Coordinates of C-alpha atoms and ligand atoms in Angstrom, one line a residue:
M3 CA 64.4 -56.5 -16.3
P4 CA 60.7 -55.7 -16.9
E5 CA 58.6 -58.6 -18.1
I6 CA 57.4 -58.4 -21.8
R7 CA 53.9 -59.5 -22.3
I8 CA 51.3 -59.6 -25.2
L9 CA 48.4 -57.3 -24.4
S10 CA 45.0 -58.9 -24.0
D11 CA 42.5 -58.4 -26.8
Q12 CA 40.4 -56.1 -24.6
V13 CA 43.4 -53.7 -24.0
A14 CA 44.6 -53.9 -27.6
N15 CA 41.1 -52.9 -28.8
Q16 CA 40.9 -50.0 -26.4
I17 CA 44.3 -48.8 -27.7
A18 CA 43.1 -49.2 -31.3
A19 CA 39.9 -47.4 -30.3
G20 CA 42.0 -44.3 -29.5
E21 CA 42.9 -44.1 -33.1
V22 CA 39.7 -45.2 -34.9
V23 CA 37.1 -43.7 -32.6
E24 CA 38.5 -40.6 -31.1
R25 CA 35.0 -39.0 -30.8
P26 CA 31.3 -39.7 -31.5
V27 CA 31.5 -38.5 -35.1
A28 CA 34.1 -41.3 -35.8
V29 CA 31.6 -43.9 -34.5
L30 CA 28.9 -42.5 -36.8
K31 CA 31.2 -42.5 -39.8
E32 CA 32.4 -46.1 -39.2
L33 CA 28.8 -47.4 -38.7
V34 CA 27.4 -45.5 -41.7
E35 CA 30.2 -46.8 -43.9
N36 CA 29.5 -50.4 -42.8
S37 CA 25.8 -49.9 -43.7
L38 CA 26.8 -48.5 -47.1
D39 CA 29.2 -51.4 -47.6
A40 CA 26.4 -53.8 -46.7
G41 CA 24.4 -52.4 -49.7
A42 CA 21.8 -50.6 -47.6
Q43 CA 19.0 -48.6 -49.4
K44 CA 17.8 -47.1 -46.2
I45 CA 19.9 -45.7 -43.3
E46 CA 18.6 -44.1 -40.1
V47 CA 20.9 -42.4 -37.6
E48 CA 19.8 -41.2 -34.2
F49 CA 21.9 -39.6 -31.4
R50 CA 21.5 -38.0 -28.0
N51 CA 23.7 -35.6 -26.1
G52 CA 26.2 -35.1 -28.9
G53 CA 26.5 -38.9 -29.3
K54 CA 28.1 -39.1 -25.9
S55 CA 25.2 -40.9 -24.3
Y56 CA 23.6 -42.6 -27.3
L57 CA 24.1 -43.2 -31.0
R58 CA 22.2 -45.6 -33.2
V59 CA 22.8 -46.6 -36.9
E60 CA 20.2 -48.8 -38.5
D61 CA 20.1 -50.2 -42.0
D62 CA 18.3 -52.6 -44.4
G63 CA 21.5 -54.0 -45.8
M64 CA 22.6 -57.6 -46.1
G65 CA 22.9 -58.4 -42.4
M66 CA 24.9 -61.1 -40.8
N67 CA 24.2 -64.7 -39.5
P68 CA 25.2 -65.4 -35.9
D69 CA 28.7 -66.8 -36.7
Q70 CA 29.5 -63.8 -38.9
A71 CA 28.2 -61.4 -36.3
L72 CA 30.5 -62.9 -33.6
L73 CA 33.4 -62.9 -36.0
A74 CA 32.8 -59.3 -37.0
L75 CA 33.6 -58.3 -33.4
E76 CA 37.0 -59.9 -33.4
R77 CA 40.0 -57.7 -34.2
H78 CA 41.1 -57.7 -37.9
A79 CA 38.0 -59.6 -38.9
T80 CA 36.7 -58.3 -42.2
S81 CA 34.8 -59.6 -45.2
K82 CA 36.2 -56.9 -47.4
I83 CA 39.9 -57.9 -48.2
R84 CA 41.8 -61.2 -48.1
K85 CA 45.4 -60.3 -48.9
A86 CA 47.7 -57.3 -48.8
S87 CA 47.5 -56.8 -52.5
D88 CA 43.7 -56.3 -52.2
L89 CA 44.6 -53.0 -50.6
N90 CA 45.4 -51.7 -54.0
K91 CA 41.9 -52.0 -55.3
V92 CA 39.7 -51.4 -52.2
G93 CA 36.2 -50.6 -53.4
T94 CA 34.6 -50.6 -50.0
F95 CA 34.8 -48.0 -47.3
G96 CA 36.1 -50.4 -44.6
F97 CA 38.9 -53.0 -44.9
R98 CA 40.8 -52.9 -41.6
G99 CA 38.3 -54.9 -39.5
E100 CA 39.0 -52.7 -36.6
A101 CA 35.9 -50.5 -36.2
L102 CA 33.4 -52.8 -34.5
P103 CA 35.7 -54.3 -31.9
S104 CA 37.2 -50.9 -31.2
I105 CA 33.8 -49.2 -30.6
A106 CA 32.6 -52.2 -28.5
S107 CA 35.6 -52.0 -26.3
V108 CA 34.9 -48.4 -25.2
S109 CA 31.1 -48.4 -24.9
R110 CA 27.9 -50.3 -24.1
F111 CA 27.4 -51.9 -27.5
V112 CA 24.4 -53.7 -28.8
L113 CA 24.5 -55.2 -32.3
R114 CA 21.3 -56.7 -33.8
T115 CA 21.5 -58.2 -37.2
R116 CA 19.6 -60.4 -39.6
P117 CA 20.3 -61.6 -43.1
I118 CA 17.3 -61.7 -45.4
S119 CA 17.7 -65.5 -45.8
S120 CA 17.1 -66.1 -42.1
N121 CA 13.9 -65.8 -40.1
E122 CA 15.6 -64.7 -36.9
G123 CA 18.1 -62.1 -36.0
T124 CA 21.0 -62.2 -33.5
E125 CA 21.5 -59.8 -30.7
I126 CA 25.0 -59.3 -29.2
F127 CA 25.5 -57.2 -26.1
I128 CA 29.0 -56.1 -25.2
N129 CA 29.9 -53.8 -22.3
G130 CA 33.4 -52.2 -22.3
G131 CA 34.7 -55.0 -24.4
K132 CA 33.2 -57.8 -22.3
M133 CA 30.5 -60.0 -23.9
I134 CA 27.3 -60.0 -21.8
H135 CA 25.1 -62.0 -24.1
C136 CA 24.5 -63.4 -27.6
K137 CA 20.9 -64.5 -28.3
D138 CA 18.3 -64.8 -31.0
C139 CA 15.9 -61.8 -31.5
G140 CA 13.1 -60.9 -33.8
M141 CA 13.8 -58.0 -36.3
P142 CA 13.5 -57.1 -39.9
P143 CA 16.4 -57.9 -42.2
G144 CA 19.3 -55.6 -41.8
T145 CA 21.6 -54.4 -39.0
R146 CA 21.2 -52.1 -36.0
V147 CA 24.1 -50.9 -33.9
E148 CA 23.5 -49.0 -30.7
V149 CA 26.4 -47.4 -28.9
S150 CA 25.8 -45.8 -25.5
H151 CA 27.9 -44.4 -22.7
L152 CA 30.8 -43.8 -25.1
F153 CA 34.2 -43.8 -23.3
N154 CA 32.6 -44.3 -19.9
S155 CA 35.1 -47.1 -19.3
V156 CA 38.0 -44.9 -20.4
P157 CA 37.6 -41.6 -18.5
G158 CA 40.9 -40.3 -19.9
R159 CA 39.3 -40.2 -23.4
R160 CA 36.0 -38.9 -22.3
K161 CA 37.8 -35.8 -20.9
F162 CA 38.8 -34.9 -24.5
L163 CA 35.3 -34.8 -25.8
K164 CA 34.0 -31.3 -26.6
T165 CA 30.6 -29.9 -25.5
E166 CA 27.5 -31.7 -26.6
V167 CA 26.7 -28.9 -29.0
T168 CA 30.1 -29.2 -30.7
E169 CA 30.0 -32.9 -31.0
A170 CA 26.4 -32.7 -32.3
T171 CA 27.5 -30.2 -35.0
H172 CA 30.2 -32.7 -36.2
L173 CA 27.7 -35.6 -36.2
I174 CA 25.2 -33.6 -38.3
H175 CA 27.8 -32.4 -40.7
M176 CA 29.2 -35.9 -41.2
A177 CA 25.7 -37.4 -41.7
K178 CA 25.0 -34.8 -44.3
L179 CA 28.2 -35.6 -46.2
Y180 CA 27.4 -39.3 -46.5
A181 CA 23.8 -38.5 -47.5
L182 CA 25.1 -36.1 -50.1
A183 CA 27.4 -38.7 -51.6
H184 CA 24.7 -41.4 -51.7
P185 CA 21.5 -39.8 -53.1
S186 CA 20.1 -43.2 -54.0
V187 CA 20.0 -44.2 -50.3
T188 CA 17.1 -42.9 -48.1
F189 CA 18.8 -41.1 -45.2
T190 CA 17.2 -40.0 -41.9
L191 CA 19.0 -38.2 -39.1
I192 CA 17.3 -37.8 -35.7
E193 CA 18.7 -35.8 -32.7
G194 CA 17.0 -36.6 -29.4
G195 CA 13.6 -37.4 -31.0
R196 CA 13.7 -34.4 -33.4
T197 CA 14.2 -35.1 -37.1
V198 CA 17.2 -33.1 -38.4
F199 CA 16.6 -34.2 -41.9
R200 CA 14.9 -37.0 -43.8
S201 CA 15.8 -37.4 -47.4
P202 CA 14.2 -40.0 -49.6
A203 CA 16.2 -41.6 -52.4
C204 CA 16.6 -39.0 -55.1
D205 CA 18.3 -38.8 -58.5
S206 CA 21.0 -36.3 -58.1
P207 CA 23.3 -34.6 -55.5
A208 CA 21.6 -31.3 -56.5
D209 CA 18.3 -32.6 -55.1
R210 CA 20.1 -33.7 -51.9
V211 CA 21.7 -30.4 -51.5
R212 CA 18.4 -28.7 -51.6
E213 CA 16.9 -31.1 -49.0
I214 CA 19.7 -31.2 -46.5
F215 CA 21.5 -27.9 -46.9
G216 CA 18.6 -25.8 -48.0
R217 CA 17.6 -23.8 -51.1
G218 CA 20.0 -21.0 -50.4
L219 CA 23.1 -23.1 -51.1
A220 CA 21.4 -25.1 -53.9
E221 CA 20.6 -21.9 -55.8
S222 CA 24.1 -20.5 -55.6
L223 CA 25.5 -23.6 -57.4
T224 CA 25.5 -24.9 -60.9
P225 CA 26.1 -28.5 -62.0
M226 CA 29.3 -29.6 -63.7
D227 CA 30.6 -32.8 -65.2
A228 CA 33.9 -33.5 -66.9
Q229 CA 35.7 -36.7 -67.9
E230 CA 39.2 -37.4 -69.1
N231 CA 40.3 -41.1 -69.5
D232 CA 39.7 -42.8 -66.2
L233 CA 39.1 -39.5 -64.2
R234 CA 35.7 -38.0 -63.8
L235 CA 34.8 -34.9 -61.9
S236 CA 31.1 -34.1 -61.3
G237 CA 29.1 -32.1 -58.8
L238 CA 28.2 -28.5 -58.1
L239 CA 30.2 -25.4 -58.3
G240 CA 29.5 -21.8 -57.1
K241 CA 28.2 -19.5 -59.8
P242 CA 30.8 -16.9 -60.7
G243 CA 30.6 -14.1 -58.1
Q244 CA 29.7 -16.4 -55.3
S245 CA 32.2 -16.7 -52.5
R246 CA 32.4 -17.5 -48.8
S247 CA 34.6 -16.3 -46.0
T248 CA 35.5 -19.9 -45.0
R249 CA 36.3 -23.2 -46.7
K250 CA 33.3 -24.9 -45.0
E251 CA 31.4 -25.1 -48.2
M252 CA 34.2 -26.6 -50.2
I253 CA 33.3 -30.3 -49.9
F254 CA 35.2 -33.0 -51.7
F255 CA 34.6 -36.7 -52.2
V256 CA 36.9 -39.2 -53.8
N257 CA 35.1 -42.4 -54.9
R258 CA 32.1 -41.2 -52.7
R259 CA 34.4 -40.9 -49.6
P260 CA 34.5 -37.5 -48.0
V261 CA 38.1 -36.3 -47.9
D262 CA 40.3 -33.4 -46.9
S263 CA 42.5 -32.9 -49.9
R264 CA 44.9 -30.0 -50.5
T265 CA 45.3 -31.1 -54.0
L266 CA 41.6 -30.8 -54.7
S267 CA 41.0 -27.6 -52.8
Y268 CA 44.0 -25.7 -54.1
A269 CA 43.2 -26.6 -57.7
V270 CA 39.6 -25.3 -57.3
I271 CA 40.7 -22.1 -55.5
E272 CA 43.3 -21.5 -58.3
A273 CA 40.6 -22.1 -61.0
F274 CA 38.4 -19.5 -59.3
H275 CA 41.1 -16.9 -58.7
T276 CA 39.6 -14.4 -61.2
F277 CA 36.1 -14.7 -59.7
V278 CA 36.7 -14.9 -56.0
P279 CA 38.6 -12.2 -54.1
K280 CA 41.7 -13.2 -52.3
G281 CA 41.0 -14.7 -48.8
R282 CA 37.5 -15.8 -49.9
F283 CA 36.5 -19.3 -51.2
P284 CA 34.2 -20.6 -53.9
P285 CA 31.4 -22.9 -52.7
A286 CA 31.9 -26.3 -54.3
I287 CA 30.6 -29.8 -53.8
L288 CA 32.7 -32.1 -56.0
F289 CA 32.9 -35.8 -56.6
L290 CA 36.1 -37.3 -58.1
E291 CA 35.8 -40.8 -59.5
I292 CA 39.2 -42.4 -59.9
D293 CA 40.6 -45.9 -60.2
P294 CA 41.0 -47.0 -56.5
A295 CA 44.4 -48.6 -57.5
V296 CA 45.9 -45.1 -57.9
V297 CA 44.6 -43.7 -54.6
D298 CA 46.1 -44.6 -51.2
V299 CA 43.4 -44.4 -48.6
N300 CA 45.4 -46.1 -45.9
V301 CA 47.5 -43.1 -44.8
H302 CA 45.3 -41.8 -42.0
P303 CA 43.5 -43.7 -39.2
S304 CA 40.1 -42.3 -40.2
K305 CA 40.9 -42.4 -43.9
R306 CA 40.1 -38.7 -44.1
E307 CA 43.3 -37.9 -45.9
I308 CA 44.3 -39.7 -49.0
R309 CA 47.2 -39.7 -51.4
F310 CA 47.1 -39.8 -55.2
R311 CA 49.8 -41.8 -56.9
D312 CA 50.0 -39.2 -59.7
D313 CA 49.2 -36.0 -57.8
P314 CA 50.1 -33.5 -60.7
K315 CA 47.8 -35.4 -63.1
V316 CA 44.8 -35.1 -60.7
R317 CA 45.6 -31.5 -60.0
S318 CA 45.8 -30.5 -63.6
F319 CA 42.6 -32.4 -64.5
I320 CA 40.7 -30.6 -61.7
L321 CA 42.1 -27.2 -62.6
N322 CA 41.4 -27.6 -66.3
S323 CA 37.9 -29.0 -65.7
V324 CA 36.9 -26.2 -63.3
L325 CA 38.4 -23.5 -65.5
A326 CA 36.5 -24.9 -68.6
H327 CA 33.3 -24.9 -66.6
N328 CA 33.8 -21.3 -65.4
R329 CA 34.7 -20.2 -68.9
A330 CA 31.5 -21.7 -70.3
M331 CA 29.5 -20.1 -67.4
T332 CA 30.9 -16.7 -68.2
S333 CA 30.9 -16.8 -72.0
P334 CA 28.8 -14.0 -73.7
S335 CA 26.4 -16.7 -74.9
S336 CA 25.7 -17.8 -71.3
G337 CA 24.0 -14.5 -70.5
F338 CA 26.4 -14.0 -67.6
K339 CA 26.7 -10.5 -66.3
P340 CA 29.8 -9.9 -64.3
T341 CA 29.3 -8.4 -60.8
L342 CA 32.1 -6.8 -58.9
P343 CA 32.7 -8.4 -55.5
V344 CA 30.7 -6.5 -52.9
V345 CA 33.0 -4.3 -50.7
E346 CA 31.7 -3.3 -47.3
Y347 CA 32.8 -0.1 -45.7
E348 CA 33.4 0.8 -42.1
E349 CA 34.3 4.1 -40.3
E350 CA 37.8 4.6 -39.0
N351 CA 39.1 7.9 -37.6
G352 CA 36.1 9.6 -39.1
R353 CA 36.7 8.2 -42.6
Q354 CA 34.9 5.5 -44.6
V355 CA 37.5 2.7 -45.3
P356 CA 37.0 -0.7 -46.9
K357 CA 36.2 -3.3 -44.3
I358 CA 38.7 -6.0 -43.8
D359 CA 37.3 -9.5 -43.5
S360 CA 38.7 -10.6 -40.2
Q361 CA 38.0 -14.3 -40.9
A362 CA 40.1 -14.1 -44.0
L363 CA 43.0 -12.6 -42.0
E364 CA 42.7 -15.4 -39.5
L365 CA 43.4 -17.8 -42.2
F366 CA 46.8 -16.2 -42.6
G367 CA 47.5 -16.3 -38.9
Q368 CA 47.0 -12.5 -38.5
S369 CA 44.5 -10.5 -36.5
K370 CA 43.0 -7.3 -37.8
T371 CA 44.8 -5.1 -35.2
T372 CA 48.3 -6.4 -35.9
E373 CA 47.8 -6.1 -39.6
L374 CA 46.6 -2.5 -39.4
S375 CA 49.2 -1.3 -37.0
Q376 CA 52.2 -2.5 -39.1
P377 CA 53.7 0.2 -41.3
K378 CA 53.3 -0.7 -45.0
P379 CA 56.6 -1.3 -46.8
N380 CA 57.1 0.6 -50.1
S381 CA 59.8 -1.5 -51.7
L382 CA 61.3 -5.0 -51.6
Q383 CA 64.2 -3.6 -49.6
E384 CA 61.9 -2.2 -47.0
T385 CA 60.0 -5.5 -46.8
I386 CA 63.1 -7.3 -46.1
S387 CA 64.3 -4.9 -43.4
L388 CA 60.8 -4.9 -41.9
K389 CA 60.9 -8.7 -41.7
K390 CA 64.3 -8.6 -40.0
K391 CA 62.9 -6.2 -37.4
R392 CA 59.9 -8.3 -36.5
Ligands
ADP413 P1 35.6 -53.4 -41.8 O1 34.5 -52.5 -42.2 O2 36.9 -52.7 -41.9 O3 35.6 -54.7 -42.5 P2 34.3 -53.5 -39.2 O4 34.9 -53.8 -37.9 O5 33.7 -52.2 -39.5 O6 35.5 -53.7 -40.3 O7 33.3 -54.6 -39.6 C1 33.6 -56.0 -39.6 C2 32.8 -56.8 -40.6 O8 31.4 -56.8 -40.0 C3 32.6 -56.2 -41.9 O9 33.7 -56.6 -42.8 C4 31.3 -56.8 -42.4 O10 31.5 -58.1 -42.9 C5 30.5 -56.9 -41.1 N1 29.6 -55.8 -40.9 C6 29.8 -54.7 -40.1 N2 28.7 -53.8 -40.2 C7 27.8 -54.4 -40.9 C8 26.4 -54.0 -41.4 N3 25.9 -52.9 -41.0 N4 25.8 -54.9 -42.2 C9 26.4 -56.1 -42.6 N5 27.6 -56.5 -42.2 C10 28.3 -55.7 -41.4
MG414 MG1 33.9 -50.9 -41.2

C-alpha cells in the first residue's frame, strides 16, 4: 500500500501557486491589491520581459515590522480576516493569505518593508521557496516586492506562459484597471525603463480614463450615477451611437474590484439594444457599489468571477439605471441627434453589399465563409429541416 504523507510547506505552496499565480499578471494583481489594502497613496509597478524576468511593485502603505513580514510569508497568514464569518463582509481585496508564500515559492523573491513607526526596514530574500536571508535595510516607509525569474524552478509552468508581448499586454491592461478604480492613488507603470503611464492622484475616473486610455475613449463616454437603496452604479457610458466590435471596452468593477460578470455585461448590452447594432458592444466603464455581504468573491482562485446573492435584483437595477441614463441622453431637451449606425460596403460578384463584421460573427462561433455559403431558410419549417441536415 502506498505511504500517505503530508506535503512539505514548500511543495504545498508551489501547488497553491498554480492556482493563485498562473502567470505574471496574477502576480501584479496580487501585489497591487496588497498595496491598496495597505492604504497606499502611491503605487509604482515596473516589469521587464512580460514580467517573466522581473516584476516590482512598490508602495508607500503601512508596511510591516520584521515579525509581521516573516509571518506574511507563511501559508494562510493574513491580517485581513479572523474567522469564517468574516468572509461575509470582506472589505479588503485579499483575505486568503496565500499570495505572498505562493509567489515566493516559484520565483526569486525580495520583500523590503518598513512601517512608518520604525526607523529601519526589513529585507527578506527567498529563492524558490527557500529563505536565503532576513536582515535590516534602509528604506522609506512602505513596501517593495521584487519578483524575478518567475517559474524558473517549475519549468512545467513556465512552458505555459505566452510570448513576452502577450504577457506584457495583460500586465498593462491589469495595471490600468486598478489605476482606473483608484483615482485617488498616484499610479506609475514602467516597462523596461520606459514609462507606460504615470497618473497623479485625480478627482474622478473620467480624468483617469483620459490619462491612461487617451482622449479618444474619454470623449466617447458620458458620466452616469444612479442609486437605489444600498446599490450604487456610477462611471462612464458610451454616448448613444458609439459601439465597438469587441467587449474589450466593457469594463466592470464591483466594490472597486475588476470583475468579469455576465450579469453586468448582459444588463448593459440589453439596455443599449436600441442604440447598438446586434453583434456590437457599447463602451462602458462602470463601478457597482454593493454591500460586501451580498457578494461572494470566493468562487474563483483569482476572484475574477463573483456571485451576487440576489442576481435578479442587481440585474434589474443595472438595466433600469442604464436605460434611464440613455433616455435622458437622447431626450429632445438633451440636443441629441440620432445617427444611424455606419454601414460599410464591400464588393461581391460585382455588386456592392453591406460588409459583415467578421469579429462579430466570431462571437457566435461562425466564420464569414460558412455563414455566407449556407442557404437562407424562409420559414420555421425550413429552419428546422436545415438544422437537421447540418
Ligand atoms: P492576503 O492579502 O490574502 O492577506 P497575502 O499573502 O497577499 O495575503 O499577504 C499576507 C499579509 O501580508 C497581508 O494580510 C498583509 O498583512 C501583509 N502584506 C502583504 N503585502 C503588504 C504590503 N504591500 N504592505 C503592507 N502589508 C502587506
Ligand atoms: Mg493579498
